C-alpha atoms as a PDB file:
ATOM      1  CA  MET A   1     -18.085  34.810 -18.835  1.00  0.00           C
ATOM      2  CA  ALA A   2     -19.887  38.180 -18.156  1.00  0.00           C
ATOM      3  CA  SER A   3     -21.756  38.351 -14.992  1.00  0.00           C
ATOM      4  CA  LEU A   4     -25.325  40.018 -14.385  1.00  0.00           C
ATOM      5  CA  THR A   5     -26.222  42.717 -12.338  1.00  0.00           C
ATOM      6  CA  SER A   6     -29.137  45.077 -11.819  1.00  0.00           C
ATOM      7  CA  VAL A   7     -29.191  48.877 -11.236  1.00  0.00           C
ATOM      8  CA  ALA A   8     -31.649  50.756  -9.292  1.00  0.00           C
ATOM      9  CA  PHE A   9     -32.691  54.264 -10.300  1.00  0.00           C
ATOM     10  CA  THR A  10     -35.316  56.851  -9.171  1.00  0.00           C
ATOM     11  CA  SER A  11     -38.793  55.664 -10.292  1.00  0.00           C
ATOM     12  CA  ILE A  12     -41.331  57.985 -11.350  1.00  0.00           C
ATOM     13  CA  GLY A  13     -43.714  56.272 -13.838  1.00  0.00           C
ATOM     14  CA  GLN A  14     -46.188  53.570 -13.856  1.00  0.00           C
ATOM     15  CA  THR A  15     -45.515  51.773 -17.358  1.00  0.00           C
ATOM     16  CA  SER A  16     -43.562  48.811 -18.474  1.00  0.00           C
ATOM     17  CA  CYS A  17     -41.413  49.105 -21.465  1.00  0.00           C
ATOM     18  CA  GLN A  18     -38.535  47.606 -23.262  1.00  0.00           C
ATOM     19  CA  ARG A  19     -35.728  49.434 -24.615  1.00  0.00           C
ATOM     20  CA  LYS A  20     -32.202  48.988 -26.146  1.00  0.00           C
ATOM     21  CA  VAL A  21     -29.475  50.849 -24.637  1.00  0.00           C
ATOM     22  CA  ASN A  22     -25.976  51.146 -25.981  1.00  0.00           C
ATOM     23  CA  VAL A  23     -23.423  51.949 -23.419  1.00  0.00           C
ATOM     24  CA  SER A  24     -19.675  52.360 -23.738  1.00  0.00           C
ATOM     25  CA  SER A  25     -17.599  49.820 -21.934  1.00  0.00           C
ATOM     26  CA  THR A  26     -14.986  50.051 -19.195  1.00  0.00           C
ATOM     27  CA  ARG A  27     -13.137  46.942 -18.610  1.00  0.00           C
ATOM     28  CA  SER A  28     -12.426  45.842 -15.119  1.00  0.00           C
ATOM     29  CA  SER A  29      -9.065  44.754 -14.293  1.00  0.00           C
ATOM     30  CA  SER A  30     -10.053  41.742 -12.086  1.00  0.00           C
ATOM     31  CA  SER A  31     -12.687  40.257 -14.345  1.00  0.00           C
ATOM     32  CA  ASN A  32     -14.369  40.391 -17.794  1.00  0.00           C
ATOM     33  CA  PHE A  33     -17.363  42.365 -16.368  1.00  0.00           C
ATOM     34  CA  GLU A  34     -18.215  45.206 -18.666  1.00  0.00           C
ATOM     35  CA  GLY A  35     -18.943  48.175 -16.396  1.00  0.00           C
ATOM     36  CA  PHE A  36     -21.075  51.034 -17.205  1.00  0.00           C
ATOM     37  CA  ARG A  37     -22.686  54.299 -15.801  1.00  0.00           C
ATOM     38  CA  PHE A  38     -25.720  56.218 -17.126  1.00  0.00           C
ATOM     39  CA  ARG A  39     -28.755  58.060 -15.595  1.00  0.00           C
ATOM     40  CA  THR A  40     -32.406  57.445 -16.226  1.00  0.00           C
ATOM     41  CA  SER A  41     -35.618  57.838 -14.365  1.00  0.00           C
ATOM     42  CA  VAL A  42     -36.996  54.442 -13.979  1.00  0.00           C
ATOM     43  CA  PHE A  43     -36.137  51.090 -12.157  1.00  0.00           C
ATOM     44  CA  CYS A  44     -34.387  48.676 -14.724  1.00  0.00           C
ATOM     45  CA  HIS A  45     -33.490  45.247 -14.412  1.00  0.00           C
ATOM     46  CA  CYS A  46     -30.984  43.713 -16.898  1.00  0.00           C
ATOM     47  CA  VAL A  47     -32.533  40.694 -18.629  1.00  0.00           C
ATOM     48  CA  ARG A  48     -29.780  40.063 -21.262  1.00  0.00           C
ATOM     49  CA  PHE A  49     -26.478  40.987 -21.700  1.00  0.00           C
ATOM     50  CA  ARG A  50     -23.850  40.453 -24.587  1.00  0.00           C
ATOM     51  CA  ALA A  51     -20.455  41.728 -24.511  1.00  0.00           C
ATOM     52  CA  SER A  52     -18.059  42.462 -27.335  1.00  0.00           C
ATOM     53  CA  SER A  53     -14.346  43.827 -27.574  1.00  0.00           C
ATOM     54  CA  SER A  54     -15.619  47.255 -28.549  1.00  0.00           C
ATOM     55  CA  SER A  55     -18.726  47.824 -27.072  1.00  0.00           C
ATOM     56  CA  SER A  56     -21.554  46.469 -24.901  1.00  0.00           C
ATOM     57  CA  ARG A  57     -25.214  46.028 -26.011  1.00  0.00           C
ATOM     58  CA  MET A  58     -27.999  45.057 -23.714  1.00  0.00           C
ATOM     59  CA  VAL A  59     -31.732  44.704 -23.421  1.00  0.00           C
ATOM     60  CA  ILE A  60     -33.299  46.243 -20.641  1.00  0.00           C
ATOM     61  CA  GLN A  61     -36.702  45.600 -19.054  1.00  0.00           C
ATOM     62  CA  CYS A  62     -37.983  48.831 -17.615  1.00  0.00           C
ATOM     63  CA  MET A  63     -40.531  48.085 -14.882  1.00  0.00           C
ATOM     64  CA  SER A  64     -41.500  51.319 -12.955  1.00  0.00           C
ATOM     65  CA  ALA A  65     -43.889  51.866 -10.266  1.00  0.00           C
ATOM     66  CA  ALA A  66     -43.501  55.215  -8.890  1.00  0.00           C
ATOM     67  CA  THR A  67     -44.467  58.262  -7.010  1.00  0.00           C
ATOM     68  CA  ASP A  68     -45.975  61.221  -8.316  1.00  0.00           C
ATOM     69  CA  VAL A  69     -43.807  64.152  -8.604  1.00  0.00           C
ATOM     70  CA  PRO A  70     -45.265  67.414  -7.659  1.00  0.00           C
ATOM     71  CA  PRO A  71     -45.248  70.336  -9.739  1.00  0.00           C
ATOM     72  CA  THR A  72     -43.151  73.381  -9.103  1.00  0.00           C
ATOM     73  CA  VAL A  73     -44.490  76.685  -7.685  1.00  0.00           C
ATOM     74  CA  ALA A  74     -43.741  78.204 -11.194  1.00  0.00           C
ATOM     75  CA  GLU A  75     -45.663  75.534 -12.890  1.00  0.00           C
ATOM     76  CA  THR A  76     -48.775  75.941 -10.624  1.00  0.00           C
ATOM     77  CA  LYS A  77     -48.496  79.874 -11.316  1.00  0.00           C
ATOM     78  CA  MET A  78     -48.233  79.235 -15.049  1.00  0.00           C
ATOM     79  CA  ASN A  79     -51.307  76.871 -14.813  1.00  0.00           C
ATOM     80  CA  PHE A  80     -53.173  79.577 -13.216  1.00  0.00           C
ATOM     81  CA  LEU A  81     -52.193  82.146 -15.821  1.00  0.00           C
ATOM     82  CA  LYS A  82     -53.142  79.681 -18.739  1.00  0.00           C
ATOM     83  CA  LEU A  83     -56.725  79.172 -17.116  1.00  0.00           C
ATOM     84  CA  TYR A  84     -57.242  82.799 -16.489  1.00  0.00           C
ATOM     85  CA  LYS A  85     -55.777  84.920 -19.168  1.00  0.00           C
ATOM     86  CA  ARG A  86     -57.390  88.553 -18.578  1.00  0.00           C
ATOM     87  CA  PRO A  87     -55.542  91.152 -16.602  1.00  0.00           C
ATOM     88  CA  ILE A  88     -56.210  91.393 -12.918  1.00  0.00           C
ATOM     89  CA  PRO A  89     -55.870  94.903 -11.173  1.00  0.00           C
ATOM     90  CA  SER A  90     -52.598  94.814  -9.320  1.00  0.00           C
ATOM     91  CA  ILE A  91     -54.213  95.504  -5.873  1.00  0.00           C
ATOM     92  CA  TYR A  92     -55.830  91.979  -6.172  1.00  0.00           C
ATOM     93  CA  ASN A  93     -53.098  90.255  -8.186  1.00  0.00           C
ATOM     94  CA  THR A  94     -50.374  90.850  -5.764  1.00  0.00           C
ATOM     95  CA  VAL A  95     -52.190  89.162  -2.817  1.00  0.00           C
ATOM     96  CA  LEU A  96     -53.370  86.235  -5.214  1.00  0.00           C
ATOM     97  CA  GLN A  97     -50.083  85.513  -6.176  1.00  0.00           C
ATOM     98  CA  GLU A  98     -48.714  85.409  -2.620  1.00  0.00           C
ATOM     99  CA  LEU A  99     -51.776  83.205  -1.714  1.00  0.00           C
ATOM    100  CA  ILE A 100     -51.017  80.737  -4.458  1.00  0.00           C
ATOM    101  CA  VAL A 101     -47.624  80.355  -3.563  1.00  0.00           C
ATOM    102  CA  GLN A 102     -48.494  79.738   0.026  1.00  0.00           C
ATOM    103  CA  GLN A 103     -51.173  77.381  -1.027  1.00  0.00           C
ATOM    104  CA  HIS A 104     -49.123  75.432  -3.431  1.00  0.00           C
ATOM    105  CA  LEU A 105     -46.651  74.605  -0.534  1.00  0.00           C
ATOM    106  CA  MET A 106     -49.381  73.469   1.531  1.00  0.00           C
ATOM    107  CA  ARG A 107     -51.279  71.552  -1.081  1.00  0.00           C
ATOM    108  CA  TYR A 108     -48.077  69.430  -1.897  1.00  0.00           C
ATOM    109  CA  LYS A 109     -46.788  68.836   1.611  1.00  0.00           C
ATOM    110  CA  ARG A 110     -46.441  64.962   2.238  1.00  0.00           C
ATOM    111  CA  THR A 111     -48.916  65.190   5.180  1.00  0.00           C
ATOM    112  CA  TYR A 112     -51.483  67.056   3.430  1.00  0.00           C
ATOM    113  CA  GLN A 113     -55.273  66.013   3.007  1.00  0.00           C
ATOM    114  CA  TYR A 114     -58.054  68.138   1.898  1.00  0.00           C
ATOM    115  CA  ASP A 115     -60.921  68.630   4.417  1.00  0.00           C
ATOM    116  CA  PRO A 116     -63.940  70.772   4.464  1.00  0.00           C
ATOM    117  CA  VAL A 117     -62.679  73.275   7.315  1.00  0.00           C
ATOM    118  CA  PHE A 118     -59.636  74.075   5.095  1.00  0.00           C
ATOM    119  CA  ALA A 119     -61.962  74.647   2.203  1.00  0.00           C
ATOM    120  CA  LEU A 120     -64.110  77.019   4.298  1.00  0.00           C
ATOM    121  CA  GLY A 121     -61.177  78.916   5.433  1.00  0.00           C
ATOM    122  CA  PHE A 122     -59.920  79.458   1.707  1.00  0.00           C
ATOM    123  CA  VAL A 123     -63.423  80.404   0.531  1.00  0.00           C
ATOM    124  CA  THR A 124     -63.698  82.806   3.432  1.00  0.00           C
ATOM    125  CA  VAL A 125     -60.293  84.547   2.595  1.00  0.00           C
ATOM    126  CA  TYR A 126     -60.803  84.638  -1.037  1.00  0.00           C
ATOM    127  CA  ASP A 127     -64.443  86.188  -0.914  1.00  0.00           C
ATOM    128  CA  ARG A 128     -63.280  88.854   1.616  1.00  0.00           C
ATOM    129  CA  LEU A 129     -60.037  89.647  -0.327  1.00  0.00           C
ATOM    130  CA  MET A 130     -61.978  89.983  -3.680  1.00  0.00           C
ATOM    131  CA  GLU A 131     -64.821  92.103  -2.221  1.00  0.00           C
ATOM    132  CA  GLY A 132     -65.327  95.067  -4.505  1.00  0.00           C
ATOM    133  CA  TYR A 133     -63.827  93.245  -7.780  1.00  0.00           C
ATOM    134  CA  PRO A 134     -65.236  95.055 -10.775  1.00  0.00           C
ATOM    135  CA  SER A 135     -66.860  92.020 -12.214  1.00  0.00           C
ATOM    136  CA  ASP A 136     -68.728  89.165 -10.275  1.00  0.00           C
ATOM    137  CA  GLU A 137     -68.250  86.834 -13.030  1.00  0.00           C
ATOM    138  CA  ASP A 138     -64.400  87.826 -13.162  1.00  0.00           C
ATOM    139  CA  ARG A 139     -64.206  87.187  -9.519  1.00  0.00           C
ATOM    140  CA  GLU A 140     -65.758  83.570  -9.896  1.00  0.00           C
ATOM    141  CA  ALA A 141     -63.780  82.788 -12.920  1.00  0.00           C
ATOM    142  CA  ILE A 142     -60.510  83.590 -11.132  1.00  0.00           C
ATOM    143  CA  PHE A 143     -61.542  81.397  -8.200  1.00  0.00           C
ATOM    144  CA  GLN A 144     -62.196  78.528 -10.586  1.00  0.00           C
ATOM    145  CA  ALA A 145     -58.968  78.986 -12.221  1.00  0.00           C
ATOM    146  CA  TYR A 146     -57.140  79.413  -8.874  1.00  0.00           C
ATOM    147  CA  ILE A 147     -58.330  76.028  -7.308  1.00  0.00           C
ATOM    148  CA  THR A 148     -57.988  74.079 -10.637  1.00  0.00           C
ATOM    149  CA  ALA A 149     -54.394  75.205 -10.919  1.00  0.00           C
ATOM    150  CA  LEU A 150     -53.559  73.464  -7.606  1.00  0.00           C
ATOM    151  CA  LYS A 151     -55.215  70.442  -9.104  1.00  0.00           C
ATOM    152  CA  GLU A 152     -58.280  70.343  -6.865  1.00  0.00           C
ATOM    153  CA  ASP A 153     -61.932  70.827  -7.528  1.00  0.00           C
ATOM    154  CA  PRO A 154     -63.383  74.368  -7.067  1.00  0.00           C
ATOM    155  CA  GLU A 155     -66.901  73.091  -6.988  1.00  0.00           C
ATOM    156  CA  GLN A 156     -65.996  70.887  -4.118  1.00  0.00           C
ATOM    157  CA  TYR A 157     -64.405  73.887  -2.121  1.00  0.00           C
ATOM    158  CA  ARG A 158     -67.863  75.995  -2.525  1.00  0.00           C
ATOM    159  CA  ILE A 159     -70.118  72.886  -1.643  1.00  0.00           C
ATOM    160  CA  ASP A 160     -68.282  72.067   1.561  1.00  0.00           C
ATOM    161  CA  ALA A 161     -67.826  75.683   2.638  1.00  0.00           C
ATOM    162  CA  GLN A 162     -71.591  76.221   2.244  1.00  0.00           C
ATOM    163  CA  LYS A 163     -72.638  73.076   3.966  1.00  0.00           C
ATOM    164  CA  LEU A 164     -70.300  74.161   7.063  1.00  0.00           C
ATOM    165  CA  GLU A 165     -71.681  77.573   7.050  1.00  0.00           C
ATOM    166  CA  GLU A 166     -75.109  76.357   6.904  1.00  0.00           C
ATOM    167  CA  TRP A 167     -74.574  73.696   9.812  1.00  0.00           C
ATOM    168  CA  ALA A 168     -72.661  76.519  12.057  1.00  0.00           C
ATOM    169  CA  GLN A 169     -75.693  78.883  11.660  1.00  0.00           C
ATOM    170  CA  GLY A 170     -77.902  76.489  13.573  1.00  0.00           C
ATOM    171  CA  GLN A 171     -75.240  75.974  16.506  1.00  0.00           C
ATOM    172  CA  THR A 172     -74.642  77.708  19.627  1.00  0.00           C
ATOM    173  CA  ALA A 173     -71.499  78.098  21.823  1.00  0.00           C
ATOM    174  CA  SER A 174     -72.178  74.907  23.637  1.00  0.00           C
ATOM    175  CA  SER A 175     -73.358  72.724  20.780  1.00  0.00           C
ATOM    176  CA  LEU A 176     -70.362  73.664  18.417  1.00  0.00           C
ATOM    177  CA  VAL A 177     -67.987  72.040  20.690  1.00  0.00           C
ATOM    178  CA  GLU A 178     -70.118  69.061  21.545  1.00  0.00           C
ATOM    179  CA  PHE A 179     -69.817  67.523  18.066  1.00  0.00           C
ATOM    180  CA  PRO A 180     -68.008  64.368  19.229  1.00  0.00           C
ATOM    181  CA  SER A 181     -71.155  63.060  21.025  1.00  0.00           C
ATOM    182  CA  LYS A 182     -73.471  63.880  18.104  1.00  0.00           C
ATOM    183  CA  GLU A 183     -74.242  62.179  15.011  1.00  0.00           C
ATOM    184  CA  GLY A 184     -74.562  64.039  11.409  1.00  0.00           C
ATOM    185  CA  GLU A 185     -72.766  64.737   8.376  1.00  0.00           C
ATOM    186  CA  VAL A 186     -70.716  67.658   9.551  1.00  0.00           C
ATOM    187  CA  GLU A 187     -70.022  66.124  12.899  1.00  0.00           C
ATOM    188  CA  GLY A 188     -68.678  63.352  11.202  1.00  0.00           C
ATOM    189  CA  ILE A 189     -66.142  65.617   9.164  1.00  0.00           C
ATOM    190  CA  LEU A 190     -65.258  67.157  12.358  1.00  0.00           C
ATOM    191  CA  LYS A 191     -64.596  63.702  14.115  1.00  0.00           C
ATOM    192  CA  ASP A 192     -62.508  62.884  11.113  1.00  0.00           C
ATOM    193  CA  ILE A 193     -60.396  65.761  11.501  1.00  0.00           C
ATOM    194  CA  ALA A 194     -59.873  65.320  15.282  1.00  0.00           C
ATOM    195  CA  GLU A 195     -58.790  61.918  14.670  1.00  0.00           C
ATOM    196  CA  ARG A 196     -56.259  62.750  12.027  1.00  0.00           C
ATOM    197  CA  ALA A 197     -55.029  65.629  13.903  1.00  0.00           C
ATOM    198  CA  SER A 198     -54.250  63.264  16.891  1.00  0.00           C
ATOM    199  CA  GLY A 199     -51.849  61.419  14.760  1.00  0.00           C
ATOM    200  CA  LYS A 200     -54.029  58.655  13.298  1.00  0.00           C
ATOM    201  CA  GLY A 201     -53.766  59.951   9.727  1.00  0.00           C
ATOM    202  CA  ASN A 202     -52.740  62.691   7.648  1.00  0.00           C
ATOM    203  CA  PHE A 203     -53.349  66.217   8.864  1.00  0.00           C
ATOM    204  CA  SER A 204     -51.477  69.404   7.921  1.00  0.00           C
ATOM    205  CA  TYR A 205     -52.436  72.480   9.916  1.00  0.00           C
ATOM    206  CA  SER A 206     -52.416  75.770   7.988  1.00  0.00           C
ATOM    207  CA  ARG A 207     -53.806  79.236   8.400  1.00  0.00           C
ATOM    208  CA  PHE A 208     -56.690  78.614   6.016  1.00  0.00           C
ATOM    209  CA  PHE A 209     -57.693  75.922   8.511  1.00  0.00           C
ATOM    210  CA  ALA A 210     -57.524  78.421  11.321  1.00  0.00           C
ATOM    211  CA  VAL A 211     -59.770  80.770   9.469  1.00  0.00           C
ATOM    212  CA  GLY A 212     -62.203  78.096   8.987  1.00  0.00           C
ATOM    213  CA  LEU A 213     -62.479  77.465  12.650  1.00  0.00           C
ATOM    214  CA  PHE A 214     -63.060  81.074  13.275  1.00  0.00           C
ATOM    215  CA  ARG A 215     -65.648  81.389  10.544  1.00  0.00           C
ATOM    216  CA  LEU A 216     -67.647  78.449  12.263  1.00  0.00           C
ATOM    217  CA  LEU A 217     -67.568  80.552  15.452  1.00  0.00           C
ATOM    218  CA  GLU A 218     -68.579  83.799  13.628  1.00  0.00           C
ATOM    219  CA  LEU A 219     -71.615  82.149  12.226  1.00  0.00           C
ATOM    220  CA  ALA A 220     -72.673  80.404  15.449  1.00  0.00           C
ATOM    221  CA  ASN A 221     -72.231  83.905  17.154  1.00  0.00           C
ATOM    222  CA  ALA A 222     -69.760  82.399  19.564  1.00  0.00           C
ATOM    223  CA  THR A 223     -66.376  84.271  19.066  1.00  0.00           C
ATOM    224  CA  GLU A 224     -65.440  84.282  22.680  1.00  0.00           C
ATOM    225  CA  PRO A 225     -61.855  83.180  23.237  1.00  0.00           C
ATOM    226  CA  THR A 226     -62.967  80.392  25.680  1.00  0.00           C
ATOM    227  CA  VAL A 227     -65.091  78.806  22.814  1.00  0.00           C
ATOM    228  CA  LEU A 228     -62.232  78.949  20.421  1.00  0.00           C
ATOM    229  CA  GLU A 229     -60.112  77.201  23.173  1.00  0.00           C
ATOM    230  CA  LYS A 230     -62.510  74.283  23.565  1.00  0.00           C
ATOM    231  CA  LEU A 231     -63.112  73.906  19.897  1.00  0.00           C
ATOM    232  CA  CYS A 232     -59.200  73.702  19.283  1.00  0.00           C
ATOM    233  CA  ALA A 233     -59.012  71.079  22.253  1.00  0.00           C
ATOM    234  CA  VAL A 234     -61.691  68.701  20.947  1.00  0.00           C
ATOM    235  CA  LEU A 235     -59.983  68.879  17.474  1.00  0.00           C
ATOM    236  CA  ASN A 236     -56.625  68.278  18.725  1.00  0.00           C
ATOM    237  CA  VAL A 237     -55.337  71.612  17.353  1.00  0.00           C
ATOM    238  CA  ASN A 238     -52.834  74.020  18.865  1.00  0.00           C
ATOM    239  CA  LYS A 239     -54.694  77.156  19.751  1.00  0.00           C
ATOM    240  CA  ARG A 240     -51.437  79.123  19.849  1.00  0.00           C
ATOM    241  CA  SER A 241     -51.079  78.678  16.395  1.00  0.00           C
ATOM    242  CA  VAL A 242     -54.645  79.412  15.453  1.00  0.00           C
ATOM    243  CA  ASP A 243     -54.447  82.669  17.335  1.00  0.00           C
ATOM    244  CA  ARG A 244     -51.324  83.647  15.584  1.00  0.00           C
ATOM    245  CA  ASP A 245     -52.798  82.822  12.343  1.00  0.00           C
ATOM    246  CA  LEU A 246     -55.961  84.727  12.831  1.00  0.00           C
ATOM    247  CA  ASP A 247     -53.944  87.724  13.675  1.00  0.00           C
ATOM    248  CA  VAL A 248     -52.209  87.684  10.524  1.00  0.00           C
ATOM    249  CA  TYR A 249     -55.399  87.151   8.714  1.00  0.00           C
ATOM    250  CA  ARG A 250     -57.003  90.251  10.561  1.00  0.00           C
ATOM    251  CA  ASN A 251     -53.947  92.343   9.743  1.00  0.00           C
ATOM    252  CA  LEU A 252     -53.949  91.260   5.952  1.00  0.00           C
ATOM    253  CA  LEU A 253     -57.696  92.329   5.516  1.00  0.00           C
ATOM    254  CA  SER A 254     -56.938  95.590   7.433  1.00  0.00           C
ATOM    255  CA  LYS A 255     -54.103  96.263   5.077  1.00  0.00           C
ATOM    256  CA  LEU A 256     -56.171  95.255   1.879  1.00  0.00           C
ATOM    257  CA  LEU A 257     -59.081  97.357   3.148  1.00  0.00           C
ATOM    258  CA  GLN A 258     -56.804 100.391   3.211  1.00  0.00           C
ATOM    259  CA  ALA A 259     -55.242  99.841  -0.160  1.00  0.00           C
ATOM    260  CA  LYS A 260     -58.804  99.497  -1.702  1.00  0.00           C
ATOM    261  CA  GLU A 261     -59.640 102.917  -0.150  1.00  0.00           C
ATOM    262  CA  LEU A 262     -56.472 104.454  -1.454  1.00  0.00           C
ATOM    263  CA  LEU A 263     -57.546 102.811  -4.807  1.00  0.00           C
ATOM    264  CA  LYS A 264     -61.059 104.279  -4.876  1.00  0.00           C
ATOM    265  CA  GLU A 265     -59.687 107.682  -3.894  1.00  0.00           C
ATOM    266  CA  TYR A 266     -57.305 107.595  -6.723  1.00  0.00           C
ATOM    267  CA  VAL A 267     -59.915 106.329  -9.129  1.00  0.00           C
ATOM    268  CA  ASP A 268     -62.353 109.298  -8.119  1.00  0.00           C
ATOM    269  CA  ARG A 269     -59.692 111.895  -8.369  1.00  0.00           C
ATOM    270  CA  GLU A 270     -58.706 110.777 -11.843  1.00  0.00           C
ATOM    271  CA  LYS A 271     -62.201 110.772 -12.872  1.00  0.00           C
ATOM    272  CA  LYS A 272     -62.713 114.265 -11.612  1.00  0.00           C
ATOM    273  CA  LYS A 273     -59.697 115.275 -13.405  1.00  0.00           C
ATOM    274  CA  ARG A 274     -60.965 113.831 -16.596  1.00  0.00           C
ATOM    275  CA  GLU A 275     -64.282 115.646 -16.251  1.00  0.00           C
ATOM    276  CA  GLU A 276     -62.327 118.894 -15.819  1.00  0.00           C
ATOM    277  CA  ARG A 277     -60.422 118.418 -18.779  1.00  0.00           C
ATOM    278  CA  THR A 278     -63.560 117.545 -20.921  1.00  0.00           C
ATOM    279  CA  GLU A 279     -65.681 120.627 -19.683  1.00  0.00           C
ATOM    280  CA  PRO A 280     -63.559 123.101 -21.708  1.00  0.00           C
ATOM    281  CA  GLN A 281     -63.392 120.670 -24.554  1.00  0.00           C
ATOM    282  CA  LYS A 282     -67.151 120.587 -24.695  1.00  0.00           C
ATOM    283  CA  ALA A 283     -67.610 124.203 -24.229  1.00  0.00           C
ATOM    284  CA  ASN A 284     -64.988 124.855 -27.183  1.00  0.00           C
ATOM    285  CA  GLU A 285     -66.986 122.309 -29.470  1.00  0.00           C
ATOM    286  CA  ALA A 286     -70.189 124.209 -28.724  1.00  0.00           C
ATOM    287  CA  ILE A 287     -68.613 127.646 -29.474  1.00  0.00           C
ATOM    288  CA  LYS A 288     -67.206 126.121 -32.711  1.00  0.00           C
ATOM    289  CA  LYS A 289     -70.622 124.751 -33.568  1.00  0.00           C
ATOM    290  CA  CYS A 290     -72.390 128.066 -32.902  1.00  0.00           C
ATOM    291  CA  LEU A 291     -69.713 129.783 -34.801  1.00  0.00           C
ATOM    292  CA  GLY A 292     -70.135 127.434 -37.941  1.00  0.00           C
ATOM    293  CA  GLU A 293     -73.830 127.914 -37.908  1.00  0.00           C
ATOM    294  CA  TYR A 294     -73.493 131.724 -37.987  1.00  0.00           C
ATOM    295  CA  LEU A 295     -70.938 131.766 -40.756  1.00  0.00           C
ATOM    296  CA  TYR A 296     -73.288 129.268 -42.792  1.00  0.00           C
ATOM    297  CA  SER A 297     -76.255 131.562 -41.994  1.00  0.00           C
ATOM    298  CA  HIS A 298     -74.126 134.686 -43.122  1.00  0.00           C
ATOM    299  CA  GLN A 299     -72.861 133.015 -46.277  1.00  0.00           C
ATOM    300  CA  GLN A 300     -76.664 132.045 -47.108  1.00  0.00           C
ATOM    301  CA  PHE A 301     -77.886 135.652 -46.445  1.00  0.00           C
ATOM    302  CA  ASN A 302     -75.068 137.050 -48.753  1.00  0.00           C
ATOM    303  CA  LEU A 303     -76.389 134.806 -51.490  1.00  0.00           C
END
């Protein structure tokens, strides 16, 4: 009599289905068990088995409860291009493509959890990188497409960033680091971050988080290194990591500023060349027009 068995596979879905699967048999030398091998992506339990001399037919109950499979970097970038189809000047597009790769890797880390300080950091980086973009409307459309491609809410990013900015503007160097002893919405957000960063929940430090912290200090007019050190301490964040990432951020802004200046010089130079080329053309057109009028008047006179 054929024995029953169960086979475990990687589960990725959340559906229950029933399917018939035909598999070729390989008879074992020690029993009448019909051995088989195949691949699938669900967890299956064998519920009925019927063997024959030529083939084995079985009905498999597929019960799967599985984990979400994160998209690839290529899929995230493709989603961005689908959401924003207009061309982006290379000086901006190069940086955006690098950022979306970095943020994709942050976004899909096992320990990632969205928080408003991270949002403030990204909004700050994005707005400063995109300063001088030809169209304000396109700049915001790119932002919307970028965050949506990462399967997050762009409106939430903007709302949380504004909330933290408004709060920080009313703080001082001392009150900024005293949030653990105070009550309030933003204070609650910072307390939650501190708790998770201490190991009591999901927390994934990133460069955007570091920029968000520094933005709070900027708005509170408290950018002294000692204040940053105290803030990192109460948030349970490594200050060395923050210092390192802020240096990277400043260097990026400096290089982008230089690139924008070079681009402006190039555009101005090309504009001047076009104007110089058009001036002789305009002069020639004026001469042709005058000559034409003269010839026409001469012809009329002869008539």
